[in-house]
mmCIF file with all atom_site columns, C-alpha atoms in Angstrom:
data_model
loop_
_atom_site.group_PDB
_atom_site.id
_atom_site.type_symbol
_atom_site.label_atom_id
_atom_site.label_alt_id
_atom_site.label_comp_id
_atom_site.label_asym_id
_atom_site.label_entity_id
_atom_site.label_seq_id
_atom_site.pdbx_PDB_ins_code
_atom_site.Cartn_x
_atom_site.Cartn_y
_atom_site.Cartn_z
_atom_site.occupancy
_atom_site.B_iso_or_equiv
_atom_site.pdbx_formal_charge
_atom_site.auth_seq_id
_atom_site.auth_comp_id
_atom_site.auth_asym_id
_atom_site.auth_atom_id
_atom_site.pdbx_PDB_model_num
ATOM 1   C CA . MET A 1 1   ? 48.697 171.710 123.686 1.00 39.00 ? 13  MET A CA 1
ATOM 2   C CA . THR A 1 2   ? 45.162 173.247 125.113 1.00 44.00 ? 14  THR A CA 1
ATOM 3   C CA . SER A 1 3   ? 44.068 173.055 121.414 1.00 61.00 ? 15  SER A CA 1
ATOM 4   C CA . ASP A 1 4   ? 44.739 171.401 117.725 1.00 71.00 ? 16  ASP A CA 1
ATOM 5   C CA . GLN A 1 5   ? 45.169 175.160 116.917 1.00 82.00 ? 17  GLN A CA 1
ATOM 6   C CA . ILE A 1 6   ? 47.732 176.781 119.609 1.00 89.00 ? 18  ILE A CA 1
ATOM 7   C CA . ILE A 1 7   ? 50.731 175.366 120.244 1.00 90.00 ? 19  ILE A CA 1
ATOM 8   C CA . ARG A 1 8   ? 51.832 176.881 123.512 1.00 92.00 ? 20  ARG A CA 1
ATOM 9   C CA . ALA A 1 9   ? 55.650 178.398 124.603 1.00 90.00 ? 21  ALA A CA 1
ATOM 10  C CA . GLY A 1 10  ? 56.328 174.911 126.386 1.00 85.00 ? 22  GLY A CA 1
ATOM 11  C CA . ASP A 1 11  ? 54.766 172.818 123.831 1.00 91.00 ? 23  ASP A CA 1
ATOM 12  C CA . GLY A 1 12  ? 56.659 170.625 121.390 1.00 91.00 ? 24  GLY A CA 1
ATOM 13  C CA . LEU A 1 13  ? 59.063 167.718 121.297 1.00 92.00 ? 25  LEU A CA 1
ATOM 14  C CA . VAL A 1 14  ? 62.359 169.397 122.073 1.00 94.00 ? 26  VAL A CA 1
ATOM 15  C CA . LEU A 1 15  ? 65.782 166.706 120.761 1.00 93.00 ? 27  LEU A CA 1
ATOM 16  C CA . GLY A 1 16  ? 69.710 167.119 120.029 1.00 91.00 ? 28  GLY A CA 1
ATOM 17  C CA . PRO A 1 17  ? 72.112 167.493 122.422 1.00 91.00 ? 29  PRO A CA 1
ATOM 18  C CA . PRO A 1 18  ? 72.231 170.794 125.087 1.00 93.00 ? 30  PRO A CA 1
ATOM 19  C CA . ALA A 1 19  ? 75.341 171.801 124.252 1.00 94.00 ? 31  ALA A CA 1
ATOM 20  C CA . GLY A 1 20  ? 74.985 171.833 119.991 1.00 93.00 ? 32  GLY A CA 1
ATOM 21  C CA . CYS A 1 21  ? 71.297 172.366 117.548 1.00 93.00 ? 33  CYS A CA 1
ATOM 22  C CA . ARG A 1 22  ? 68.864 171.186 119.584 1.00 94.00 ? 34  ARG A CA 1
ATOM 23  C CA . ASP A 1 23  ? 64.859 171.520 117.597 1.00 95.00 ? 35  ASP A CA 1
ATOM 24  C CA . ARG A 1 24  ? 61.696 172.172 118.744 1.00 96.00 ? 36  ARG A CA 1
ATOM 25  C CA . PHE A 1 25  ? 59.254 170.181 116.946 1.00 94.00 ? 37  PHE A CA 1
ATOM 26  C CA . LEU A 1 26  ? 56.103 172.126 116.095 1.00 95.00 ? 38  LEU A CA 1
ATOM 27  C CA . ILE A 1 27  ? 53.872 171.505 113.253 1.00 92.00 ? 39  ILE A CA 1
ATOM 28  C CA . ASP A 1 28  ? 54.900 168.288 111.284 1.00 92.00 ? 40  ASP A CA 1
ATOM 29  C CA . SER A 1 29  ? 54.146 167.657 107.205 1.00 91.00 ? 41  SER A CA 1
ATOM 30  C CA . GLU A 1 30  ? 51.955 165.146 108.268 1.00 91.00 ? 42  GLU A CA 1
ATOM 31  C CA . HIS A 1 31  ? 50.416 167.946 109.815 1.00 92.00 ? 43  HIS A CA 1
ATOM 32  C CA . THR A 1 32  ? 50.205 170.026 106.668 1.00 94.00 ? 44  THR A CA 1
ATOM 33  C CA . ASP A 1 33  ? 49.505 167.035 103.746 1.00 95.00 ? 45  ASP A CA 1
ATOM 34  C CA . ALA A 1 34  ? 53.592 167.427 103.586 1.00 93.00 ? 46  ALA A CA 1
ATOM 35  C CA . ARG A 1 35  ? 53.279 171.093 101.778 1.00 96.00 ? 47  ARG A CA 1
ATOM 36  C CA . PHE A 1 36  ? 55.466 172.495 104.656 1.00 96.00 ? 48  PHE A CA 1
ATOM 37  C CA . SER A 1 37  ? 57.036 171.597 108.191 1.00 95.00 ? 49  SER A CA 1
ATOM 38  C CA . LEU A 1 38  ? 57.526 174.233 111.215 1.00 96.00 ? 50  LEU A CA 1
ATOM 39  C CA . VAL A 1 39  ? 60.621 173.337 113.530 1.00 95.00 ? 51  VAL A CA 1
ATOM 40  C CA . GLU A 1 40  ? 62.604 175.454 116.280 1.00 97.00 ? 52  GLU A CA 1
ATOM 41  C CA . HIS A 1 41  ? 66.558 175.497 116.319 1.00 96.00 ? 53  HIS A CA 1
ATOM 42  C CA . LEU A 1 42  ? 67.799 176.427 119.269 1.00 97.00 ? 54  LEU A CA 1
ATOM 43  C CA . LEU A 1 43  ? 71.476 176.911 119.496 1.00 97.00 ? 55  LEU A CA 1
ATOM 44  C CA . ALA A 1 44  ? 74.055 177.024 122.098 1.00 97.00 ? 56  ALA A CA 1
ATOM 45  C CA . PRO A 1 45  ? 76.879 179.491 122.314 1.00 98.00 ? 57  PRO A CA 1
ATOM 46  C CA . ARG A 1 46  ? 79.352 178.255 119.558 1.00 98.00 ? 58  ARG A CA 1
ATOM 47  C CA . SER A 1 47  ? 77.795 175.506 118.197 1.00 97.00 ? 59  SER A CA 1
ATOM 48  C CA . ILE A 1 48  ? 77.151 174.079 114.811 1.00 96.00 ? 60  ILE A CA 1
ATOM 49  C CA . ALA A 1 49  ? 73.754 173.113 113.768 1.00 94.00 ? 61  ALA A CA 1
ATOM 50  C CA . ALA A 1 50  ? 74.896 170.568 110.801 1.00 90.00 ? 62  ALA A CA 1
ATOM 51  C CA . PRO A 1 51  ? 77.668 169.813 108.487 1.00 90.00 ? 63  PRO A CA 1
ATOM 52  C CA . MET A 1 52  ? 77.724 171.828 104.441 1.00 93.00 ? 64  MET A CA 1
ATOM 53  C CA . HIS A 1 53  ? 74.950 170.548 103.093 1.00 93.00 ? 65  HIS A CA 1
ATOM 54  C CA . VAL A 1 54  ? 72.274 170.246 100.461 1.00 95.00 ? 66  VAL A CA 1
ATOM 55  C CA . HIS A 1 55  ? 68.766 169.490 100.045 1.00 94.00 ? 67  HIS A CA 1
ATOM 56  C CA . SER A 1 56  ? 67.363 168.386 96.510  1.00 94.00 ? 68  SER A CA 1
ATOM 57  C CA . ARG A 1 57  ? 64.205 168.356 97.680  1.00 95.00 ? 69  ARG A CA 1
ATOM 58  C CA . GLU A 1 58  ? 63.479 171.380 99.806  1.00 95.00 ? 70  GLU A CA 1
ATOM 59  C CA . ASP A 1 59  ? 63.326 175.189 100.449 1.00 97.00 ? 71  ASP A CA 1
ATOM 60  C CA . GLU A 1 60  ? 64.169 176.240 104.051 1.00 97.00 ? 72  GLU A CA 1
ATOM 61  C CA . PHE A 1 61  ? 63.098 179.668 105.117 1.00 98.00 ? 73  PHE A CA 1
ATOM 62  C CA . SER A 1 62  ? 65.098 180.730 108.631 1.00 98.00 ? 74  SER A CA 1
ATOM 63  C CA . PHE A 1 63  ? 63.684 183.339 110.604 1.00 98.00 ? 75  PHE A CA 1
ATOM 64  C CA . VAL A 1 64  ? 66.308 184.348 113.453 1.00 98.00 ? 76  VAL A CA 1
ATOM 65  C CA . LEU A 1 65  ? 63.707 185.459 117.159 1.00 98.00 ? 77  LEU A CA 1
ATOM 66  C CA . GLU A 1 66  ? 67.198 185.443 119.355 1.00 98.00 ? 78  GLU A CA 1
ATOM 67  C CA . GLY A 1 67  ? 70.579 186.003 118.964 1.00 98.00 ? 79  GLY A CA 1
ATOM 68  C CA . ARG A 1 68  ? 73.188 186.426 116.288 1.00 98.00 ? 80  ARG A CA 1
ATOM 69  C CA . VAL A 1 69  ? 73.068 183.127 113.934 1.00 98.00 ? 81  VAL A CA 1
ATOM 70  C CA . SER A 1 70  ? 75.812 182.953 111.287 1.00 98.00 ? 82  SER A CA 1
ATOM 71  C CA . LEU A 1 71  ? 75.909 181.240 107.651 1.00 98.00 ? 83  LEU A CA 1
ATOM 72  C CA . ARG A 1 72  ? 77.638 180.125 104.606 1.00 98.00 ? 84  ARG A CA 1
ATOM 73  C CA . LEU A 1 73  ? 75.000 180.146 101.840 1.00 97.00 ? 85  LEU A CA 1
ATOM 74  C CA . GLY A 1 74  ? 77.181 179.049 98.521  1.00 96.00 ? 86  GLY A CA 1
ATOM 75  C CA . ASP A 1 75  ? 80.495 180.473 98.527  1.00 95.00 ? 87  ASP A CA 1
ATOM 76  C CA . GLU A 1 76  ? 79.648 183.367 100.666 1.00 97.00 ? 88  GLU A CA 1
ATOM 77  C CA . GLU A 1 77  ? 79.165 183.963 104.997 1.00 97.00 ? 89  GLU A CA 1
ATOM 78  C CA . TYR A 1 78  ? 76.494 186.151 106.192 1.00 98.00 ? 90  TYR A CA 1
ATOM 79  C CA . VAL A 1 79  ? 75.719 186.897 109.470 1.00 98.00 ? 91  VAL A CA 1
ATOM 80  C CA . ALA A 1 80  ? 71.542 187.003 110.486 1.00 98.00 ? 92  ALA A CA 1
ATOM 81  C CA . GLU A 1 81  ? 70.286 189.029 113.632 1.00 98.00 ? 93  GLU A CA 1
ATOM 82  C CA . VAL A 1 82  ? 66.481 189.293 115.234 1.00 98.00 ? 94  VAL A CA 1
ATOM 83  C CA . GLY A 1 83  ? 64.019 190.396 112.569 1.00 98.00 ? 95  GLY A CA 1
ATOM 84  C CA . ASP A 1 84  ? 65.804 188.868 109.859 1.00 98.00 ? 96  ASP A CA 1
ATOM 85  C CA . LEU A 1 85  ? 64.860 186.546 107.468 1.00 98.00 ? 97  LEU A CA 1
ATOM 86  C CA . VAL A 1 86  ? 67.078 183.600 105.769 1.00 98.00 ? 98  VAL A CA 1
ATOM 87  C CA . PHE A 1 87  ? 66.364 181.736 102.052 1.00 98.00 ? 99  PHE A CA 1
ATOM 88  C CA . LYS A 1 88  ? 68.023 178.422 101.925 1.00 97.00 ? 100 LYS A CA 1
ATOM 89  C CA . PRO A 1 89  ? 67.049 177.852 98.346  1.00 97.00 ? 101 PRO A CA 1
ATOM 90  C CA . ARG A 1 90  ? 66.994 173.502 97.116  1.00 97.00 ? 102 ARG A CA 1
ATOM 91  C CA . GLY A 1 91  ? 70.292 172.575 95.153  1.00 97.00 ? 103 GLY A CA 1
ATOM 92  C CA . GLN A 1 92  ? 72.114 175.822 97.098  1.00 97.00 ? 104 GLN A CA 1
ATOM 93  C CA . TRP A 1 93  ? 75.199 174.322 99.665  1.00 97.00 ? 105 TRP A CA 1
ATOM 94  C CA . HIS A 1 94  ? 74.558 175.370 103.070 1.00 97.00 ? 106 HIS A CA 1
ATOM 95  C CA . THR A 1 95  ? 75.203 175.272 106.621 1.00 96.00 ? 107 THR A CA 1
ATOM 96  C CA . PHE A 1 96  ? 74.586 178.092 109.941 1.00 97.00 ? 108 PHE A CA 1
ATOM 97  C CA . TRP A 1 97  ? 75.870 177.892 113.345 1.00 98.00 ? 109 TRP A CA 1
ATOM 98  C CA . ASN A 1 98  ? 76.324 180.140 116.593 1.00 98.00 ? 110 ASN A CA 1
ATOM 99  C CA . ALA A 1 99  ? 79.880 182.253 116.952 1.00 98.00 ? 111 ALA A CA 1
ATOM 100 C CA . GLU A 1 100 ? 78.792 184.162 119.975 1.00 98.00 ? 112 GLU A CA 1
ATOM 101 C CA . GLN A 1 101 ? 78.874 183.408 123.818 1.00 98.00 ? 113 GLN A CA 1
ATOM 102 C CA . GLU A 1 102 ? 74.843 183.821 123.685 1.00 98.00 ? 114 GLU A CA 1
ATOM 103 C CA . PRO A 1 103 ? 72.829 181.375 122.089 1.00 98.00 ? 115 PRO A CA 1
ATOM 104 C CA . ALA A 1 104 ? 69.942 181.696 118.707 1.00 98.00 ? 116 ALA A CA 1
ATOM 105 C CA . ARG A 1 105 ? 67.069 180.842 118.344 1.00 98.00 ? 117 ARG A CA 1
ATOM 106 C CA . LEU A 1 106 ? 65.310 180.460 115.068 1.00 97.00 ? 118 LEU A CA 1
ATOM 107 C CA . LEU A 1 107 ? 62.369 179.288 113.561 1.00 97.00 ? 119 LEU A CA 1
ATOM 108 C CA . GLU A 1 108 ? 63.228 177.408 109.990 1.00 97.00 ? 120 GLU A CA 1
ATOM 109 C CA . LEU A 1 109 ? 59.910 176.611 107.429 1.00 97.00 ? 121 LEU A CA 1
ATOM 110 C CA . ILE A 1 110 ? 60.764 173.561 105.562 1.00 95.00 ? 122 ILE A CA 1
ATOM 111 C CA . SER A 1 111 ? 58.767 173.371 102.204 1.00 96.00 ? 123 SER A CA 1
ATOM 112 C CA . PRO A 1 112 ? 57.638 171.075 101.122 1.00 96.00 ? 124 PRO A CA 1
ATOM 113 C CA . GLY A 1 113 ? 57.567 169.443 104.985 1.00 91.00 ? 125 GLY A CA 1
ATOM 114 C CA . GLY A 1 114 ? 59.239 165.946 105.544 1.00 86.00 ? 126 GLY A CA 1
ATOM 115 C CA . LEU A 1 115 ? 62.373 166.725 106.325 1.00 86.00 ? 127 LEU A CA 1
ATOM 116 C CA . GLU A 1 116 ? 61.997 167.688 109.851 1.00 88.00 ? 128 GLU A CA 1
ATOM 117 C CA . GLN A 1 117 ? 61.250 163.750 110.719 1.00 85.00 ? 129 GLN A CA 1
ATOM 118 C CA . MET A 1 118 ? 65.270 163.675 109.505 1.00 83.00 ? 130 MET A CA 1
ATOM 119 C CA . PHE A 1 119 ? 65.958 165.847 112.077 1.00 83.00 ? 131 PHE A CA 1
ATOM 120 C CA . ARG A 1 120 ? 63.669 163.846 114.305 1.00 85.00 ? 132 ARG A CA 1
ATOM 121 C CA . ALA A 1 121 ? 66.136 160.654 113.787 1.00 80.00 ? 133 ALA A CA 1
ATOM 122 C CA . MET A 1 122 ? 68.875 162.188 114.196 1.00 80.00 ? 134 MET A CA 1
ATOM 123 C CA . GLY A 1 123 ? 68.018 164.019 117.523 1.00 78.00 ? 135 GLY A CA 1
ATOM 124 C CA . THR A 1 124 ? 66.645 160.392 118.960 1.00 76.00 ? 136 THR A CA 1
ATOM 125 C CA . PRO A 1 125 ? 68.801 159.918 121.655 1.00 71.00 ? 137 PRO A CA 1
ATOM 126 C CA . GLY A 1 126 ? 70.187 155.913 122.061 1.00 69.00 ? 138 GLY A CA 1
ATOM 127 C CA . GLU A 1 127 ? 68.747 156.094 118.144 1.00 63.00 ? 139 GLU A CA 1
ATOM 128 C CA . ASP A 1 128 ? 71.121 154.107 116.439 1.00 73.00 ? 140 ASP A CA 1
ATOM 129 C CA . ILE A 1 129 ? 70.908 155.526 112.939 1.00 73.00 ? 141 ILE A CA 1
ATOM 130 C CA . ASP A 1 130 ? 73.080 155.119 109.520 1.00 78.00 ? 142 ASP A CA 1
ATOM 131 C CA . LEU A 1 131 ? 73.846 158.629 109.095 1.00 73.00 ? 143 LEU A CA 1
ATOM 132 C CA . PRO A 1 132 ? 74.896 158.596 105.088 1.00 78.00 ? 144 PRO A CA 1
ATOM 133 C CA . ALA A 1 133 ? 71.507 156.207 104.640 1.00 81.00 ? 145 ALA A CA 1
ATOM 134 C CA . LEU A 1 134 ? 69.156 158.814 106.335 1.00 80.00 ? 146 LEU A CA 1
ATOM 135 C CA . ILE A 1 135 ? 71.001 162.029 104.471 1.00 82.00 ? 147 ILE A CA 1
ATOM 136 C CA . ALA A 1 136 ? 70.532 160.039 101.467 1.00 84.00 ? 148 ALA A CA 1
ATOM 137 C CA . ALA A 1 137 ? 67.203 158.333 101.740 1.00 84.00 ? 149 ALA A CA 1
ATOM 138 C CA . ALA A 1 138 ? 66.094 162.744 102.632 1.00 86.00 ? 150 ALA A CA 1
ATOM 139 C CA . GLY A 1 139 ? 67.891 163.775 99.575  1.00 90.00 ? 151 GLY A CA 1
ATOM 140 C CA . CYS A 1 140 ? 70.638 165.495 100.935 1.00 91.00 ? 152 CYS A CA 1
ATOM 141 C CA . GLU A 1 141 ? 73.897 165.373 100.218 1.00 92.00 ? 153 GLU A CA 1
ATOM 142 C CA . GLY A 1 142 ? 76.868 166.779 102.793 1.00 90.00 ? 154 GLY A CA 1
ATOM 143 C CA . ASP A 1 143 ? 80.317 167.456 102.439 1.00 93.00 ? 155 ASP A CA 1
ATOM 144 C CA . PRO A 1 144 ? 81.878 167.532 105.977 1.00 90.00 ? 156 PRO A CA 1
ATOM 145 C CA . ASP A 1 145 ? 85.182 168.473 104.784 1.00 94.00 ? 157 ASP A CA 1
ATOM 146 C CA . ALA A 1 146 ? 84.452 171.726 103.279 1.00 95.00 ? 158 ALA A CA 1
ATOM 147 C CA . THR A 1 147 ? 82.406 171.874 107.654 1.00 94.00 ? 159 THR A CA 1
ATOM 148 C CA . GLU A 1 148 ? 85.740 171.246 109.470 1.00 96.00 ? 160 GLU A CA 1
ATOM 149 C CA . PRO A 1 149 ? 87.397 175.189 108.654 1.00 97.00 ? 161 PRO A CA 1
ATOM 150 C CA . ILE A 1 150 ? 84.447 176.700 109.665 1.00 97.00 ? 162 ILE A CA 1
ATOM 151 C CA . VAL A 1 151 ? 84.327 174.372 112.710 1.00 97.00 ? 163 VAL A CA 1
ATOM 152 C CA . GLU A 1 152 ? 88.491 175.636 113.109 1.00 97.00 ? 164 GLU A CA 1
ATOM 153 C CA . ARG A 1 153 ? 87.909 179.592 112.345 1.00 97.00 ? 165 ARG A CA 1
ATOM 154 C CA . TYR A 1 154 ? 85.172 179.978 115.092 1.00 97.00 ? 166 TYR A CA 1
ATOM 155 C CA . GLY A 1 155 ? 85.905 177.172 117.625 1.00 97.00 ? 167 GLY A CA 1
ATOM 156 C CA . LEU A 1 156 ? 82.458 175.842 117.188 1.00 97.00 ? 168 LEU A CA 1
ATOM 157 C CA . THR A 1 157 ? 81.202 172.307 118.434 1.00 94.00 ? 169 THR A CA 1
ATOM 158 C CA . TRP A 1 158 ? 78.771 169.331 117.300 1.00 86.00 ? 170 TRP A CA 1
ATOM 159 C CA . GLY A 1 159 ? 77.164 169.913 121.243 1.00 76.00 ? 171 GLY A CA 1
#
């Protein structure tokens, strides 16, 4: 970064498996007094970003930059394309994935911020984490059983 106010295209820590969902950390909540954070999700072809989950504290807004992103919001499935903005409010079960053969990218605005720290912990190589404890500490709940049919139907991988 050449300035505290410009994040260059090559800047930002990127963590996560190349064949799955990688996260590029752009603005951490510590820089916004926890008001929000901004993460770029880089989805490999045929990958899923997360199991079905729900947040108790955060709203998420996903803006599709590249490719097509499939989503499960509550009981409904959608496809978002370049230029589409998706609102995932706290309290709503959701997940998202790339069912296509080309990569997808989206910006994820999280409000209030803080959830990006869970992404960071989950994506750090060699990090020995207690996943259920990490998810619970972030005020989230996951449902792997509800995720498996999505993974099977679209032939997805976790990376």
